[in-house]
Amino acid sequence: QIKQRNFKGVSKITEAFRIEYYKNVKKYLQTKKQIIPCYAGLASGQIYANGDVWQCCIDADVMGNLRENNYDFKKIWFSPKAAEIRKKVKDGGCGCPLANASYTNMLMDFKTLIKIIINYL
């Protein structure tokens, strides 16, 4: 059971997200399966020091390299390789309890947002 406190303002919003985040982490650690849809490679991405573009820092599937593509991020982001990686993620091939990714995923997932609103109320 996650202890709920009587927060106000922004702290109350933060608490509502954290309650849902910790519930999802607990479920993930028990099942090792994707709890909510992952939007890595769609809502967020990573650029490594050598110019590699990844969908996330955990899986680090290389979509392409900026240096090898004349620093054209758009070309890499909308490439067939990027689409292939996004499909893998969408099909459940990604599920981790990483906080930064989880908060982005929660913002993108309508069902989870409803749960967060309920936590807020």
Coordinates of N, CA and C in Angstrom, one line a residue:
Q1 N 0.8 -1.2 0.0 CA 0.0 0.0 0.0 C 0.9 1.2 0.0
I2 N 0.6 2.2 -0.9 CA 1.3 3.4 -1.0 C 0.7 4.4 -0.1
K3 N 1.4 5.0 0.8 CA 0.9 6.0 1.8 C 0.5 7.3 1.1
Q4 N -0.7 7.7 1.3 CA -1.1 9.0 0.7 C -1.1 10.0 1.7
R5 N -0.6 11.2 1.4 CA -0.5 12.3 2.3 C -1.4 13.4 1.7
N6 N -1.6 14.4 2.5 CA -2.5 15.5 2.1 C -1.7 16.7 1.5
F7 N -1.3 16.5 0.3 CA -0.5 17.5 -0.4 C -1.5 18.5 -1.1
K8 N -0.9 19.7 -1.5 CA -1.7 20.7 -2.2 C -1.0 21.2 -3.4
G9 N -1.7 21.7 -4.4 CA -1.1 22.4 -5.5 C -0.3 21.4 -6.4
V10 N 0.9 21.8 -6.8 CA 1.7 21.0 -7.7 C 2.2 19.8 -7.0
S11 N 2.4 19.8 -5.7 CA 2.8 18.6 -4.9 C 1.7 17.6 -5.0
K12 N 0.4 18.0 -5.1 CA -0.7 17.0 -5.1 C -0.7 16.3 -6.5
I13 N -0.4 17.1 -7.6 CA -0.3 16.5 -8.9 C 0.9 15.5 -9.0
T14 N 2.0 15.9 -8.4 CA 3.2 15.1 -8.4 C 2.9 13.8 -7.7
E15 N 2.2 13.9 -6.5 CA 1.8 12.7 -5.7 C 0.9 11.8 -6.6
A16 N 0.0 12.4 -7.3 CA -0.9 11.5 -8.1 C -0.2 10.7 -9.1
F17 N 0.8 11.3 -9.8 CA 1.7 10.6 -10.7 C 2.5 9.6 -10.1
R18 N 3.1 9.9 -8.9 CA 4.0 9.0 -8.2 C 3.2 7.7 -7.8
I19 N 2.0 7.9 -7.3 CA 1.2 6.8 -6.8 C 1.0 5.8 -8.0
E20 N 0.7 6.3 -9.2 CA 0.5 5.4 -10.3 C 1.8 4.8 -10.8
Y21 N 2.9 5.6 -10.8 CA 4.2 5.1 -11.2 C 4.6 4.0 -10.3
Y22 N 4.5 4.1 -9.0 CA 5.0 3.0 -8.1 C 4.1 1.8 -8.2
K23 N 2.8 2.0 -8.5 CA 1.9 0.8 -8.7 C 2.4 0.1 -10.0
N24 N 2.8 0.8 -11.0 CA 3.2 0.2 -12.3 C 4.6 -0.5 -12.1
V25 N 5.5 0.1 -11.3 CA 6.8 -0.5 -11.1 C 6.6 -1.8 -10.4
K26 N 5.7 -1.8 -9.4 CA 5.5 -3.1 -8.6 C 5.0 -4.2 -9.5
K27 N 4.0 -3.8 -10.4 CA 3.5 -4.8 -11.4 C 4.6 -5.3 -12.3
Y28 N 5.4 -4.3 -12.8 CA 6.4 -4.7 -13.7 C 7.4 -5.7 -13.1
L29 N 7.8 -5.4 -11.8 CA 8.8 -6.2 -11.1 C 8.2 -7.6 -10.9
Q30 N 6.9 -7.7 -10.7 CA 6.3 -9.0 -10.5 C 6.1 -9.8 -11.8
T31 N 5.9 -9.1 -12.9 CA 5.6 -9.8 -14.2 C 6.6 -9.7 -15.2
K32 N 7.5 -8.7 -15.2 CA 8.5 -8.4 -16.2 C 7.9 -8.2 -17.6
K33 N 6.7 -7.6 -17.6 CA 5.9 -7.3 -18.8 C 5.6 -5.9 -18.8
Q34 N 5.3 -5.4 -20.0 CA 4.9 -4.0 -20.2 C 3.6 -3.8 -19.5
I35 N 3.5 -2.8 -18.7 CA 2.3 -2.5 -17.9 C 1.4 -1.5 -18.7
I36 N 2.0 -0.4 -19.1 CA 1.3 0.6 -20.0 C 2.1 0.7 -21.3
P37 N 1.4 1.1 -22.4 CA 2.2 1.2 -23.6 C 3.4 2.1 -23.5
C38 N 4.4 1.7 -24.2 CA 5.7 2.5 -24.2 C 5.7 3.4 -25.5
Y39 N 6.0 4.6 -25.4 CA 6.1 5.5 -26.5 C 7.5 5.9 -26.9
A40 N 8.5 5.1 -26.5 CA 9.9 5.4 -26.8 C 10.0 5.4 -28.3
G41 N 10.7 6.3 -28.9 CA 10.9 6.4 -30.3 C 9.7 7.2 -31.0
L42 N 8.7 7.5 -30.2 CA 7.6 8.3 -30.7 C 7.5 9.6 -30.0
A43 N 7.4 9.5 -28.7 CA 7.3 10.7 -27.8 C 8.6 11.2 -27.3
S44 N 9.6 10.3 -27.4 CA 11.0 10.7 -26.9 C 12.0 9.9 -27.6
G45 N 13.2 10.3 -27.6 CA 14.4 9.6 -28.1 C 15.7 10.1 -27.5
Q46 N 16.7 9.5 -27.8 CA 18.0 9.8 -27.3 C 19.1 10.0 -28.4
I47 N 20.0 10.9 -28.2 CA 21.1 11.0 -29.1 C 22.4 10.8 -28.3
Y48 N 23.1 9.8 -28.7 CA 24.3 9.4 -28.1 C 25.5 10.3 -28.5
A49 N 26.6 10.3 -27.8 CA 27.7 11.2 -28.1 C 28.3 11.0 -29.5
N50 N 28.2 9.8 -30.0 CA 28.8 9.5 -31.3 C 27.8 9.9 -32.5
G51 N 26.6 10.3 -32.1 CA 25.6 10.7 -33.1 C 24.5 9.7 -33.4
D52 N 24.6 8.5 -32.7 CA 23.6 7.5 -32.8 C 22.3 8.0 -32.2
V53 N 21.2 7.7 -32.9 CA 19.8 8.1 -32.4 C 19.2 6.8 -32.0
W54 N 18.7 6.8 -30.7 CA 18.1 5.6 -30.1 C 16.6 6.0 -29.8
Q55 N 15.8 5.0 -29.6 CA 14.4 5.2 -29.2 C 14.4 5.4 -27.6
C56 N 15.3 4.7 -26.9 CA 15.5 4.9 -25.5 C 16.8 4.5 -25.0
C57 N 17.2 4.9 -23.8 CA 18.5 4.6 -23.3 C 18.7 3.2 -22.7
I58 N 17.6 2.5 -22.6 CA 17.6 1.1 -22.0 C 17.9 0.1 -23.2
D59 N 17.0 0.1 -24.2 CA 17.2 -0.8 -25.3 C 18.3 -0.3 -26.3
A60 N 18.4 1.0 -26.5 CA 19.4 1.6 -27.4 C 19.5 0.9 -28.8
D61 N 18.3 0.7 -29.4 CA 18.3 0.2 -30.8 C 18.7 1.4 -31.7
V62 N 19.7 1.3 -32.5 CA 20.1 2.5 -33.3 C 19.2 2.7 -34.5
M63 N 18.5 3.8 -34.5 CA 17.7 4.2 -35.7 C 18.5 4.7 -36.8
G64 N 19.7 5.3 -36.5 CA 20.6 5.9 -37.5 C 21.6 6.7 -36.8
N65 N 22.5 7.3 -37.6 CA 23.6 8.1 -37.0 C 23.6 9.5 -37.7
L66 N 23.5 10.5 -36.8 CA 23.5 11.9 -37.4 C 24.7 12.2 -38.3
R67 N 25.8 11.8 -37.9 CA 27.0 12.1 -38.7 C 27.0 11.4 -40.0
E68 N 26.5 10.2 -40.1 CA 26.4 9.5 -41.3 C 25.2 10.0 -42.2
N69 N 24.3 10.8 -41.6 CA 23.2 11.3 -42.4 C 23.2 12.8 -42.5
N70 N 24.4 13.4 -42.6 CA 24.5 14.8 -42.7 C 23.7 15.6 -41.7
Y71 N 23.7 15.1 -40.5 CA 23.0 15.7 -39.3 C 21.5 16.0 -39.6
D72 N 20.9 15.1 -40.4 CA 19.5 15.3 -40.7 C 18.7 14.4 -39.8
F73 N 18.3 15.0 -38.7 CA 17.5 14.2 -37.6 C 16.2 13.7 -38.2
K74 N 15.5 14.5 -39.0 CA 14.2 14.2 -39.5 C 14.4 12.9 -40.4
K75 N 15.4 12.8 -41.2 CA 15.6 11.7 -42.1 C 15.7 10.4 -41.3
I76 N 16.4 10.5 -40.1 CA 16.6 9.3 -39.3 C 15.3 9.0 -38.5
W77 N 14.7 10.0 -38.0 CA 13.5 9.8 -37.2 C 12.3 9.2 -37.9
F78 N 12.2 9.5 -39.2 CA 11.1 9.0 -40.1 C 11.6 7.9 -41.0
S79 N 12.7 7.3 -40.7 CA 13.3 6.2 -41.6 C 12.6 4.9 -41.4
P80 N 12.7 4.0 -42.4 CA 12.2 2.6 -42.2 C 12.7 1.9 -41.0
K81 N 14.0 2.1 -40.6 CA 14.6 1.5 -39.4 C 13.9 2.0 -38.2
A82 N 13.6 3.3 -38.1 CA 12.9 3.9 -37.0 C 11.5 3.3 -36.9
A83 N 10.8 3.2 -38.0 CA 9.5 2.6 -38.0 C 9.5 1.1 -37.5
E84 N 10.5 0.4 -37.9 CA 10.7 -1.0 -37.4 C 10.9 -1.0 -35.9
I85 N 11.7 -0.1 -35.4 CA 11.9 -0.1 -33.9 C 10.7 0.3 -33.2
R86 N 9.9 1.3 -33.7 CA 8.7 1.7 -33.1 C 7.7 0.6 -33.0
K87 N 7.6 -0.2 -34.1 CA 6.7 -1.4 -34.1 C 7.1 -2.4 -33.1
K88 N 8.4 -2.6 -32.9 CA 8.8 -3.5 -31.8 C 8.4 -3.0 -30.5
V89 N 8.5 -1.8 -30.2 CA 8.1 -1.2 -29.0 C 6.6 -1.3 -28.8
K90 N 5.9 -0.9 -29.8 CA 4.4 -0.9 -29.8 C 3.9 -2.3 -29.5
D91 N 4.6 -3.3 -30.1 CA 4.1 -4.7 -29.9 C 4.5 -5.3 -28.5
G92 N 5.0 -4.5 -27.6 CA 5.3 -4.9 -26.3 C 6.7 -5.3 -26.1
G93 N 7.6 -5.0 -27.0 CA 9.0 -5.4 -26.9 C 9.8 -4.5 -26.0
C94 N 9.1 -3.6 -25.2 CA 9.8 -2.7 -24.4 C 8.9 -2.5 -23.1
G95 N 9.5 -2.7 -22.0 CA 8.8 -2.5 -20.7 C 9.8 -2.4 -19.6
C96 N 10.0 -1.2 -19.1 CA 11.0 -1.0 -18.0 C 10.4 0.0 -17.0
P97 N 10.9 -0.1 -15.8 CA 10.5 0.8 -14.8 C 11.2 2.2 -14.7
L98 N 11.9 2.5 -15.7 CA 12.7 3.8 -15.7 C 11.8 5.0 -15.5
A99 N 12.0 5.8 -14.6 CA 11.1 6.9 -14.2 C 10.8 7.8 -15.3
N100 N 11.9 8.4 -16.0 CA 11.7 9.4 -17.0 C 10.8 8.8 -18.1
A101 N 11.1 7.6 -18.6 CA 10.3 7.0 -19.6 C 8.8 6.8 -19.2
S102 N 8.7 6.3 -17.9 CA 7.4 6.0 -17.4 C 6.5 7.2 -17.3
Y103 N 7.1 8.3 -16.9 CA 6.2 9.5 -16.7 C 5.8 10.0 -18.1
T104 N 6.7 9.9 -19.1 CA 6.3 10.3 -20.5 C 5.2 9.3 -20.9
N105 N 5.3 8.0 -20.7 CA 4.3 7.1 -21.1 C 3.0 7.3 -20.4
M106 N 3.0 7.7 -19.2 CA 1.8 7.9 -18.4 C 1.1 9.1 -19.0
L107 N 1.8 10.1 -19.4 CA 1.2 11.3 -20.0 C 0.5 11.0 -21.4
M108 N 1.1 10.0 -22.1 CA 0.6 9.7 -23.4 C -0.5 8.6 -23.4
D109 N -0.7 8.0 -22.3 CA -1.7 6.9 -22.2 C -3.0 7.4 -21.5
F110 N -4.1 7.4 -22.2 CA -5.4 7.9 -21.7 C -5.8 7.2 -20.5
K111 N -5.8 5.8 -20.5 CA -6.3 5.0 -19.3 C -5.5 5.4 -18.1
T112 N -4.2 5.5 -18.3 CA -3.3 5.9 -17.1 C -3.6 7.3 -16.6
L113 N -3.9 8.2 -17.5 CA -4.2 9.6 -17.1 C -5.5 9.6 -16.3
I114 N -6.5 8.8 -16.6 CA -7.7 8.7 -15.9 C -7.4 8.2 -14.4
K115 N -6.5 7.2 -14.3 CA -6.1 6.7 -13.0 C -5.4 7.8 -12.2
I116 N -4.6 8.6 -12.9 CA -3.9 9.7 -12.2 C -4.9 10.8 -11.7
I117 N -5.9 11.0 -12.5 CA -6.9 12.0 -12.1 C -7.6 11.5 -10.9
I118 N -7.9 10.2 -10.9 CA -8.6 9.6 -9.7 C -7.7 9.7 -8.5
N119 N -6.4 9.5 -8.7 CA -5.4 9.6 -7.5 C -5.4 11.1 -7.1
Y120 N -5.6 12.0 -8.0 CA -5.5 13.4 -7.7 C -6.7 13.9 -6.8
L121 N -7.9 13.3 -7.2 CA -9.1 13.6 -6.5 C -9.1 13.0 -5.1

